[in-house]
Amino acid sequence: DSNPLEKERGITILAKNTAVHWNGVKINIVDTPGHADFGGEVERILRMVDGVVLLVDAAEGPMPQTRFVTRKALELGLLPLVVVNKVDRTDARIHEVHDEVLELFMDLEADDAQLDAPFLYASGRDGYAGVEPDTRSGDLTPLFDTIVSHFPAPQVDVDGPFQMLISTLDYSSYVGRIAIGRIERGRIEVGTKVSMLPPGAAGMVADDSEIEDSRVNKLYTYLGLDRIDVESAHAGDIVALAGLDGVEIGKTITHPGTPERLRGIAVEEP
């Protein structure tokens, strides 16, 4: 949590993304707010992921604000992985919390695959996780192994014309507004010309007045806590694009010859 208000309140308000490499697999990780008050951030981020890690306190169990986030994830068909955290707390209720999470899934009408979610037991502070409730040592290998084995790889088209939905924004005093999203189709390189389409129904945009042409001046991906300059990226990766005029959340960035709009982000009020 890097925003001053986040540090003051001790909560996540704006989504953050990072990435790690694990045994040859790049795992994009997005930290999303857990409070329904910031549902817009949650809605946008869920469009960029292929699975959700539900972090639950071993003593407090599922919190009321967790319900909104979990419901939206389950409705999108995303597979959950449950991590019961802080298992070393003296007031931990590990088995009860396990049952409370399953009750929440059933109450939210999870399907059979979602109800079959794996459970891990962890201490984020001490850096260990395991498959048994009595785990009290080790490292985070079980967590990353489960993420790779349980979640599907992104269902994207690497060879098609470039297409990406702007899911969130950042700002730099050097390059201005930065568009962040997951590449759904094709590849992108620094210096590439692109078209930007306003939010609307999915499909081809025939009205030239709706199309804004621009050029990618900077391209970034993420590794650890750093934003990395790269020359190119491909479908499935979460990237940040700089140099585009008029970037807004919900717009689609495409190859100029294929102005095909992705479905916009409809934000539900909690």
PDB file of C-alpha atoms in Angstrom:
ATOM      1  CA  ASP A   1       0.000   0.000   0.000  1.00  0.00           C
ATOM      2  CA  SER A   2       1.843   3.062  -1.289  1.00  0.00           C
ATOM      3  CA  ASN A   3      -0.888   5.710  -1.404  1.00  0.00           C
ATOM      4  CA  PRO A   4      -0.725   8.118   1.596  1.00  0.00           C
ATOM      5  CA  LEU A   5      -4.383   7.496   2.453  1.00  0.00           C
ATOM      6  CA  GLU A   6      -3.785   3.734   2.300  1.00  0.00           C
ATOM      7  CA  LYS A   7      -0.892   4.038   4.738  1.00  0.00           C
ATOM      8  CA  GLU A   8      -2.969   6.215   7.044  1.00  0.00           C
ATOM      9  CA  ARG A   9      -5.982   3.873   7.078  1.00  0.00           C
ATOM     10  CA  GLY A  10      -4.044   0.602   6.776  1.00  0.00           C
ATOM     11  CA  ILE A  11      -6.141  -0.699   3.885  1.00  0.00           C
ATOM     12  CA  THR A  12      -5.858  -1.151   0.136  1.00  0.00           C
ATOM     13  CA  ILE A  13      -7.794   1.436  -1.884  1.00  0.00           C
ATOM     14  CA  LEU A  14      -6.119   1.322  -5.307  1.00  0.00           C
ATOM     15  CA  ALA A  15      -5.290  -1.963  -7.009  1.00  0.00           C
ATOM     16  CA  LYS A  16      -1.602  -2.791  -7.460  1.00  0.00           C
ATOM     17  CA  ASN A  17      -0.041  -5.346  -9.747  1.00  0.00           C
ATOM     18  CA  THR A  18       3.276  -7.130  -9.710  1.00  0.00           C
ATOM     19  CA  ALA A  19       4.757 -10.336 -11.099  1.00  0.00           C
ATOM     20  CA  VAL A  20       7.071 -13.130 -10.028  1.00  0.00           C
ATOM     21  CA  HIS A  21       8.754 -15.964 -11.897  1.00  0.00           C
ATOM     22  CA  TRP A  22       8.235 -19.423 -10.439  1.00  0.00           C
ATOM     23  CA  ASN A  23       9.884 -22.477 -12.013  1.00  0.00           C
ATOM     24  CA  GLY A  24       9.758 -20.951 -15.487  1.00  0.00           C
ATOM     25  CA  VAL A  25       6.204 -19.586 -15.173  1.00  0.00           C
ATOM     26  CA  LYS A  26       5.452 -15.876 -14.919  1.00  0.00           C
ATOM     27  CA  ILE A  27       2.709 -15.242 -12.360  1.00  0.00           C
ATOM     28  CA  ASN A  28       0.968 -11.881 -12.587  1.00  0.00           C
ATOM     29  CA  ILE A  29      -0.363 -10.878  -9.171  1.00  0.00           C
ATOM     30  CA  VAL A  30      -2.915  -8.138  -8.573  1.00  0.00           C
ATOM     31  CA  ASP A  31      -3.712  -6.881  -5.081  1.00  0.00           C
ATOM     32  CA  THR A  32      -7.280  -5.658  -5.079  1.00  0.00           C
ATOM     33  CA  PRO A  33      -9.151  -3.771  -2.357  1.00  0.00           C
ATOM     34  CA  GLY A  34     -11.135  -5.978  -0.016  1.00  0.00           C
ATOM     35  CA  HIS A  35     -13.700  -3.329   0.895  1.00  0.00           C
ATOM     36  CA  ALA A  36     -16.975  -2.964  -1.011  1.00  0.00           C
ATOM     37  CA  ASP A  37     -16.494   0.812  -0.772  1.00  0.00           C
ATOM     38  CA  PHE A  38     -13.930   0.441  -3.560  1.00  0.00           C
ATOM     39  CA  GLY A  39     -15.986  -1.907  -5.711  1.00  0.00           C
ATOM     40  CA  GLY A  40     -15.012  -0.129  -8.926  1.00  0.00           C
ATOM     41  CA  GLU A  41     -11.375  -1.111  -8.453  1.00  0.00           C
ATOM     42  CA  VAL A  42     -12.449  -4.695  -7.762  1.00  0.00           C
ATOM     43  CA  GLU A  43     -14.617  -4.933 -10.884  1.00  0.00           C
ATOM     44  CA  ARG A  44     -11.843  -3.677 -13.132  1.00  0.00           C
ATOM     45  CA  ILE A  45      -9.178  -5.965 -11.716  1.00  0.00           C
ATOM     46  CA  LEU A  46     -11.298  -9.109 -11.953  1.00  0.00           C
ATOM     47  CA  ARG A  47     -11.279  -8.641 -15.727  1.00  0.00           C
ATOM     48  CA  MET A  48      -7.486  -9.095 -15.746  1.00  0.00           C
ATOM     49  CA  VAL A  49      -7.137 -12.324 -13.765  1.00  0.00           C
ATOM     50  CA  ASP A  50      -7.727 -16.050 -14.218  1.00  0.00           C
ATOM     51  CA  GLY A  51      -8.134 -17.016 -10.570  1.00  0.00           C
ATOM     52  CA  VAL A  52      -8.488 -15.480  -7.124  1.00  0.00           C
ATOM     53  CA  VAL A  53      -6.561 -16.073  -3.913  1.00  0.00           C
ATOM     54  CA  LEU A  54      -8.992 -15.457  -1.054  1.00  0.00           C
ATOM     55  CA  LEU A  55      -7.006 -14.443   2.032  1.00  0.00           C
ATOM     56  CA  VAL A  56      -8.917 -15.081   5.255  1.00  0.00           C
ATOM     57  CA  ASP A  57      -7.827 -14.335   8.817  1.00  0.00           C
ATOM     58  CA  ALA A  58      -7.605 -17.515  10.914  1.00  0.00           C
ATOM     59  CA  ALA A  59      -9.304 -15.801  13.854  1.00  0.00           C
ATOM     60  CA  GLU A  60     -11.730 -13.352  12.254  1.00  0.00           C
ATOM     61  CA  GLY A  61     -12.860 -15.555   9.379  1.00  0.00           C
ATOM     62  CA  PRO A  62     -14.583 -14.125   6.264  1.00  0.00           C
ATOM     63  CA  MET A  63     -15.383 -10.459   6.866  1.00  0.00           C
ATOM     64  CA  PRO A  64     -18.642  -8.812   5.671  1.00  0.00           C
ATOM     65  CA  GLN A  65     -16.817  -6.754   3.040  1.00  0.00           C
ATOM     66  CA  THR A  66     -15.283  -9.947   1.602  1.00  0.00           C
ATOM     67  CA  ARG A  67     -18.701 -11.068   0.417  1.00  0.00           C
ATOM     68  CA  PHE A  68     -18.928  -8.479  -2.379  1.00  0.00           C
ATOM     69  CA  VAL A  69     -15.507  -9.320  -3.808  1.00  0.00           C
ATOM     70  CA  THR A  70     -16.038 -13.071  -3.574  1.00  0.00           C
ATOM     71  CA  ARG A  71     -19.482 -12.901  -5.185  1.00  0.00           C
ATOM     72  CA  LYS A  72     -18.182 -10.983  -8.200  1.00  0.00           C
ATOM     73  CA  ALA A  73     -15.281 -13.419  -8.624  1.00  0.00           C
ATOM     74  CA  LEU A  74     -17.532 -16.472  -8.452  1.00  0.00           C
ATOM     75  CA  GLU A  75     -20.053 -14.950 -10.889  1.00  0.00           C
ATOM     76  CA  LEU A  76     -17.246 -14.521 -13.417  1.00  0.00           C
ATOM     77  CA  GLY A  77     -16.445 -18.228 -13.098  1.00  0.00           C
ATOM     78  CA  LEU A  78     -13.047 -17.641 -11.525  1.00  0.00           C
ATOM     79  CA  LEU A  79     -11.571 -20.487  -9.500  1.00  0.00           C
ATOM     80  CA  PRO A  80     -10.741 -19.611  -5.888  1.00  0.00           C
ATOM     81  CA  LEU A  81      -7.764 -20.685  -3.802  1.00  0.00           C
ATOM     82  CA  VAL A  82      -8.314 -20.108  -0.081  1.00  0.00           C
ATOM     83  CA  VAL A  83      -5.406 -19.110   2.148  1.00  0.00           C
ATOM     84  CA  VAL A  84      -6.183 -19.119   5.867  1.00  0.00           C
ATOM     85  CA  ASN A  85      -3.630 -16.611   7.149  1.00  0.00           C
ATOM     86  CA  LYS A  86      -2.235 -15.929  10.643  1.00  0.00           C
ATOM     87  CA  VAL A  87      -2.613 -19.538  11.733  1.00  0.00           C
ATOM     88  CA  ASP A  88      -0.104 -18.827  14.515  1.00  0.00           C
ATOM     89  CA  ARG A  89      -2.518 -16.485  16.312  1.00  0.00           C
ATOM     90  CA  THR A  90      -3.371 -17.655  19.814  1.00  0.00           C
ATOM     91  CA  ASP A  91      -7.069 -17.094  19.088  1.00  0.00           C
ATOM     92  CA  ALA A  92      -7.020 -18.851  15.687  1.00  0.00           C
ATOM     93  CA  ARG A  93     -10.176 -20.835  14.790  1.00  0.00           C
ATOM     94  CA  ILE A  94      -8.733 -22.700  11.837  1.00  0.00           C
ATOM     95  CA  HIS A  95     -11.323 -25.469  11.416  1.00  0.00           C
ATOM     96  CA  GLU A  96     -14.262 -23.174  12.068  1.00  0.00           C
ATOM     97  CA  VAL A  97     -12.948 -20.627   9.554  1.00  0.00           C
ATOM     98  CA  HIS A  98     -12.541 -23.424   6.975  1.00  0.00           C
ATOM     99  CA  ASP A  99     -16.226 -24.274   7.370  1.00  0.00           C
ATOM    100  CA  GLU A 100     -17.273 -20.607   7.310  1.00  0.00           C
ATOM    101  CA  VAL A 101     -15.542 -20.114   3.948  1.00  0.00           C
ATOM    102  CA  LEU A 102     -17.297 -23.154   2.473  1.00  0.00           C
ATOM    103  CA  GLU A 103     -20.632 -21.848   3.805  1.00  0.00           C
ATOM    104  CA  LEU A 104     -19.931 -18.508   2.120  1.00  0.00           C
ATOM    105  CA  PHE A 105     -19.220 -20.261  -1.190  1.00  0.00           C
ATOM    106  CA  MET A 106     -22.440 -22.249  -0.965  1.00  0.00           C
ATOM    107  CA  ASP A 107     -24.437 -19.155  -0.006  1.00  0.00           C
ATOM    108  CA  LEU A 108     -23.038 -17.395  -3.088  1.00  0.00           C
ATOM    109  CA  GLU A 109     -24.019 -20.384  -5.285  1.00  0.00           C
ATOM    110  CA  ALA A 110     -20.509 -21.460  -6.226  1.00  0.00           C
ATOM    111  CA  ASP A 111     -20.363 -24.283  -8.753  1.00  0.00           C
ATOM    112  CA  ASP A 112     -18.795 -27.673  -8.044  1.00  0.00           C
ATOM    113  CA  ALA A 113     -15.335 -26.681  -9.306  1.00  0.00           C
ATOM    114  CA  GLN A 114     -15.341 -23.532  -7.143  1.00  0.00           C
ATOM    115  CA  LEU A 115     -16.516 -25.473  -4.079  1.00  0.00           C
ATOM    116  CA  ASP A 116     -13.589 -27.842  -4.602  1.00  0.00           C
ATOM    117  CA  ALA A 117     -11.151 -24.988  -3.919  1.00  0.00           C
ATOM    118  CA  PRO A 118      -7.872 -25.977  -2.288  1.00  0.00           C
ATOM    119  CA  PHE A 119      -7.151 -24.624   1.194  1.00  0.00           C
ATOM    120  CA  LEU A 120      -3.725 -23.586   2.405  1.00  0.00           C
ATOM    121  CA  TYR A 121      -2.721 -22.521   5.909  1.00  0.00           C
ATOM    122  CA  ALA A 122      -0.166 -19.773   6.231  1.00  0.00           C
ATOM    123  CA  SER A 123       1.573 -17.045   8.132  1.00  0.00           C
ATOM    124  CA  GLY A 124       2.308 -14.154   5.791  1.00  0.00           C
ATOM    125  CA  ARG A 125       4.426 -12.441   8.430  1.00  0.00           C
ATOM    126  CA  ASP A 126       6.675 -15.469   8.903  1.00  0.00           C
ATOM    127  CA  GLY A 127       6.597 -16.493   5.236  1.00  0.00           C
ATOM    128  CA  TYR A 128       5.294 -20.049   5.261  1.00  0.00           C
ATOM    129  CA  ALA A 129       2.310 -21.953   3.917  1.00  0.00           C
ATOM    130  CA  GLY A 130       1.231 -25.584   3.936  1.00  0.00           C
ATOM    131  CA  VAL A 131      -1.646 -27.907   3.119  1.00  0.00           C
ATOM    132  CA  GLU A 132      -2.200 -29.013   6.732  1.00  0.00           C
ATOM    133  CA  PRO A 133      -3.927 -26.874   9.381  1.00  0.00           C
ATOM    134  CA  ASP A 134      -1.075 -27.492  11.826  1.00  0.00           C
ATOM    135  CA  THR A 135       1.589 -26.035   9.490  1.00  0.00           C
ATOM    136  CA  ARG A 136       3.874 -23.770  11.539  1.00  0.00           C
ATOM    137  CA  SER A 137       7.090 -23.644   9.497  1.00  0.00           C
ATOM    138  CA  GLY A 138       8.531 -23.849   6.009  1.00  0.00           C
ATOM    139  CA  ASP A 139       8.301 -21.420   3.091  1.00  0.00           C
ATOM    140  CA  LEU A 140       5.804 -20.290   0.452  1.00  0.00           C
ATOM    141  CA  THR A 141       6.584 -23.069  -2.054  1.00  0.00           C
ATOM    142  CA  PRO A 142       3.178 -24.773  -1.499  1.00  0.00           C
ATOM    143  CA  LEU A 143       1.394 -21.495  -2.279  1.00  0.00           C
ATOM    144  CA  PHE A 144       3.160 -20.854  -5.589  1.00  0.00           C
ATOM    145  CA  ASP A 145       2.970 -24.523  -6.611  1.00  0.00           C
ATOM    146  CA  THR A 146      -0.791 -24.500  -5.990  1.00  0.00           C
ATOM    147  CA  ILE A 147      -1.271 -21.261  -7.941  1.00  0.00           C
ATOM    148  CA  VAL A 148       0.497 -22.749 -10.974  1.00  0.00           C
ATOM    149  CA  SER A 149      -1.303 -26.096 -10.816  1.00  0.00           C
ATOM    150  CA  HIS A 150      -4.799 -24.860  -9.888  1.00  0.00           C
ATOM    151  CA  PHE A 151      -5.293 -21.736 -11.996  1.00  0.00           C
ATOM    152  CA  PRO A 152      -5.563 -21.963 -15.800  1.00  0.00           C
ATOM    153  CA  ALA A 153      -3.215 -20.086 -18.084  1.00  0.00           C
ATOM    154  CA  PRO A 154      -4.726 -16.986 -19.728  1.00  0.00           C
ATOM    155  CA  GLN A 155      -7.094 -17.819 -22.601  1.00  0.00           C
ATOM    156  CA  VAL A 156      -5.649 -15.372 -25.110  1.00  0.00           C
ATOM    157  CA  ASP A 157      -4.712 -15.149 -28.795  1.00  0.00           C
ATOM    158  CA  VAL A 158      -1.016 -14.390 -29.225  1.00  0.00           C
ATOM    159  CA  ASP A 159      -1.099 -14.278 -33.015  1.00  0.00           C
ATOM    160  CA  GLY A 160      -4.103 -12.019 -33.656  1.00  0.00           C
ATOM    161  CA  PRO A 161      -4.162  -8.207 -34.047  1.00  0.00           C
ATOM    162  CA  PHE A 162      -3.394  -6.294 -30.851  1.00  0.00           C
ATOM    163  CA  GLN A 163      -6.269  -5.700 -28.416  1.00  0.00           C
ATOM    164  CA  MET A 164      -6.304  -4.540 -24.781  1.00  0.00           C
ATOM    165  CA  LEU A 165      -8.864  -3.075 -22.378  1.00  0.00           C
ATOM    166  CA  ILE A 166      -7.698  -0.237 -20.114  1.00  0.00           C
ATOM    167  CA  SER A 167      -8.516  -1.557 -16.645  1.00  0.00           C
ATOM    168  CA  THR A 168      -6.759   0.995 -14.461  1.00  0.00           C
ATOM    169  CA  LEU A 169      -4.577   4.082 -14.702  1.00  0.00           C
ATOM    170  CA  ASP A 170      -1.319   5.357 -13.258  1.00  0.00           C
ATOM    171  CA  TYR A 171       0.489   8.659 -13.582  1.00  0.00           C
ATOM    172  CA  SER A 172       4.104   9.686 -14.008  1.00  0.00           C
ATOM    173  CA  SER A 173       5.406  13.238 -13.983  1.00  0.00           C
ATOM    174  CA  TYR A 174       7.738  12.188 -16.817  1.00  0.00           C
ATOM    175  CA  VAL A 175       5.357  10.452 -19.232  1.00  0.00           C
ATOM    176  CA  GLY A 176       1.905  11.552 -18.043  1.00  0.00           C
ATOM    177  CA  ARG A 177      -1.077   9.208 -17.776  1.00  0.00           C
ATOM    178  CA  ILE A 178      -0.330   5.495 -18.065  1.00  0.00           C
ATOM    179  CA  ALA A 179      -2.861   2.919 -19.278  1.00  0.00           C
ATOM    180  CA  ILE A 180      -2.718  -0.454 -17.514  1.00  0.00           C
ATOM    181  CA  GLY A 181      -4.415  -3.653 -18.628  1.00  0.00           C
ATOM    182  CA  ARG A 182      -3.950  -7.209 -19.794  1.00  0.00           C
ATOM    183  CA  ILE A 183      -3.210  -7.814 -23.454  1.00  0.00           C
ATOM    184  CA  GLU A 184      -6.053 -10.001 -24.708  1.00  0.00           C
ATOM    185  CA  ARG A 185      -4.755 -10.516 -28.224  1.00  0.00           C
ATOM    186  CA  GLY A 186      -1.578 -10.040 -30.233  1.00  0.00           C
ATOM    187  CA  ARG A 187       1.663  -8.239 -29.435  1.00  0.00           C
ATOM    188  CA  ILE A 188       2.723  -4.648 -28.813  1.00  0.00           C
ATOM    189  CA  GLU A 189       6.063  -2.898 -29.298  1.00  0.00           C
ATOM    190  CA  VAL A 190       7.416   0.515 -28.407  1.00  0.00           C
ATOM    191  CA  GLY A 191       6.712   2.931 -31.267  1.00  0.00           C
ATOM    192  CA  THR A 192       3.697   0.987 -32.508  1.00  0.00           C
ATOM    193  CA  LYS A 193       0.703   2.948 -33.796  1.00  0.00           C
ATOM    194  CA  VAL A 194      -2.553   2.028 -32.065  1.00  0.00           C
ATOM    195  CA  SER A 195      -6.199   3.041 -32.105  1.00  0.00           C
ATOM    196  CA  MET A 196      -8.212   3.858 -29.000  1.00  0.00           C
ATOM    197  CA  LEU A 197     -11.951   3.167 -28.902  1.00  0.00           C
ATOM    198  CA  PRO A 198     -14.479   4.630 -26.429  1.00  0.00           C
ATOM    199  CA  PRO A 199     -16.423   2.302 -24.108  1.00  0.00           C
ATOM    200  CA  GLY A 200     -19.448   0.635 -25.655  1.00  0.00           C
ATOM    201  CA  ALA A 201     -20.784  -2.616 -27.008  1.00  0.00           C
ATOM    202  CA  ALA A 202     -18.252  -5.247 -28.004  1.00  0.00           C
ATOM    203  CA  GLY A 203     -17.508  -5.561 -31.698  1.00  0.00           C
ATOM    204  CA  MET A 204     -16.071  -3.698 -34.662  1.00  0.00           C
ATOM    205  CA  VAL A 205     -16.275   0.107 -34.622  1.00  0.00           C
ATOM    206  CA  ALA A 206     -17.202   1.439 -38.047  1.00  0.00           C
ATOM    207  CA  ASP A 207     -17.534   5.125 -37.163  1.00  0.00           C
ATOM    208  CA  ASP A 208     -14.134   6.734 -37.748  1.00  0.00           C
ATOM    209  CA  SER A 209     -15.104   9.670 -35.516  1.00  0.00           C
ATOM    210  CA  GLU A 210     -15.016   7.328 -32.513  1.00  0.00           C
ATOM    211  CA  ILE A 211     -11.459   6.175 -33.238  1.00  0.00           C
ATOM    212  CA  GLU A 212      -8.469   8.030 -31.797  1.00  0.00           C
ATOM    213  CA  ASP A 213      -5.073   7.173 -33.288  1.00  0.00           C
ATOM    214  CA  SER A 214      -1.957   7.372 -31.168  1.00  0.00           C
ATOM    215  CA  ARG A 215       1.485   5.814 -30.662  1.00  0.00           C
ATOM    216  CA  VAL A 216       3.036   3.869 -27.788  1.00  0.00           C
ATOM    217  CA  ASN A 217       6.068   5.804 -26.528  1.00  0.00           C
ATOM    218  CA  LYS A 218       6.815   3.678 -23.470  1.00  0.00           C
ATOM    219  CA  LEU A 219       5.977   0.094 -22.560  1.00  0.00           C
ATOM    220  CA  TYR A 220       6.318  -1.424 -19.107  1.00  0.00           C
ATOM    221  CA  THR A 221       5.766  -4.770 -17.450  1.00  0.00           C
ATOM    222  CA  TYR A 222       6.138  -5.640 -13.781  1.00  0.00           C
ATOM    223  CA  LEU A 223       8.616  -7.716 -11.804  1.00  0.00           C
ATOM    224  CA  GLY A 224       8.610  -7.794  -8.034  1.00  0.00           C
ATOM    225  CA  LEU A 225       7.975  -4.267  -6.808  1.00  0.00           C
ATOM    226  CA  ASP A 226       9.482  -2.698  -9.920  1.00  0.00           C
ATOM    227  CA  ARG A 227       7.995  -1.431 -13.173  1.00  0.00           C
ATOM    228  CA  ILE A 228      10.317  -2.573 -15.955  1.00  0.00           C
ATOM    229  CA  ASP A 229      10.933  -0.884 -19.322  1.00  0.00           C
ATOM    230  CA  VAL A 230      10.512  -3.409 -22.149  1.00  0.00           C
ATOM    231  CA  GLU A 231      10.515  -3.186 -25.939  1.00  0.00           C
ATOM    232  CA  SER A 232       7.652  -5.627 -26.550  1.00  0.00           C
ATOM    233  CA  ALA A 233       4.993  -7.703 -24.801  1.00  0.00           C
ATOM    234  CA  HIS A 234       2.416 -10.287 -25.856  1.00  0.00           C
ATOM    235  CA  ALA A 235      -1.068 -11.527 -25.031  1.00  0.00           C
ATOM    236  CA  GLY A 236      -1.569 -12.698 -21.459  1.00  0.00           C
ATOM    237  CA  ASP A 237       0.798 -10.182 -19.907  1.00  0.00           C
ATOM    238  CA  ILE A 238      -0.273  -7.206 -17.808  1.00  0.00           C
ATOM    239  CA  VAL A 239       1.370  -4.083 -19.207  1.00  0.00           C
ATOM    240  CA  ALA A 240       1.457  -0.322 -18.838  1.00  0.00           C
ATOM    241  CA  LEU A 241       1.418   1.885 -21.936  1.00  0.00           C
ATOM    242  CA  ALA A 242       2.555   5.525 -21.974  1.00  0.00           C
ATOM    243  CA  GLY A 243       2.339   8.242 -24.602  1.00  0.00           C
ATOM    244  CA  LEU A 244      -1.329   7.831 -25.484  1.00  0.00           C
ATOM    245  CA  ASP A 245      -3.605  10.867 -25.449  1.00  0.00           C
ATOM    246  CA  GLY A 246      -7.003  10.689 -23.782  1.00  0.00           C
ATOM    247  CA  VAL A 247      -6.566   7.405 -21.940  1.00  0.00           C
ATOM    248  CA  GLU A 248      -9.543   6.478 -19.769  1.00  0.00           C
ATOM    249  CA  ILE A 249     -10.636   3.370 -17.943  1.00  0.00           C
ATOM    250  CA  GLY A 250     -12.906   1.229 -20.115  1.00  0.00           C
ATOM    251  CA  LYS A 251     -11.434   2.264 -23.468  1.00  0.00           C
ATOM    252  CA  THR A 252     -10.088  -0.407 -25.810  1.00  0.00           C
ATOM    253  CA  ILE A 253      -6.666  -0.082 -27.429  1.00  0.00           C
ATOM    254  CA  THR A 254      -6.345  -1.961 -30.716  1.00  0.00           C
ATOM    255  CA  HIS A 255      -4.325  -2.456 -33.859  1.00  0.00           C
ATOM    256  CA  PRO A 256      -5.307   0.398 -36.239  1.00  0.00           C
ATOM    257  CA  GLY A 257      -6.466  -2.007 -38.923  1.00  0.00           C
ATOM    258  CA  THR A 258      -8.776  -3.917 -36.569  1.00  0.00           C
ATOM    259  CA  PRO A 259     -10.797  -1.484 -34.435  1.00  0.00           C
ATOM    260  CA  GLU A 260     -12.607  -4.197 -32.468  1.00  0.00           C
ATOM    261  CA  ARG A 261     -13.921  -3.056 -29.111  1.00  0.00           C
ATOM    262  CA  LEU A 262     -13.872  -5.210 -25.981  1.00  0.00           C
ATOM    263  CA  ARG A 263     -16.862  -5.195 -23.657  1.00  0.00           C
ATOM    264  CA  GLY A 264     -16.587  -2.262 -21.284  1.00  0.00           C
ATOM    265  CA  ILE A 265     -16.496  -2.468 -17.522  1.00  0.00           C
ATOM    266  CA  ALA A 266     -19.892  -2.158 -15.892  1.00  0.00           C
ATOM    267  CA  VAL A 267     -19.324  -1.208 -12.267  1.00  0.00           C
ATOM    268  CA  GLU A 268     -21.964  -2.325  -9.811  1.00  0.00           C
ATOM    269  CA  GLU A 269     -22.548  -0.229  -6.709  1.00  0.00           C
ATOM    270  CA  PRO A 270     -22.162  -2.295  -3.542  1.00  0.00           C
TER     271      PRO A 270
END
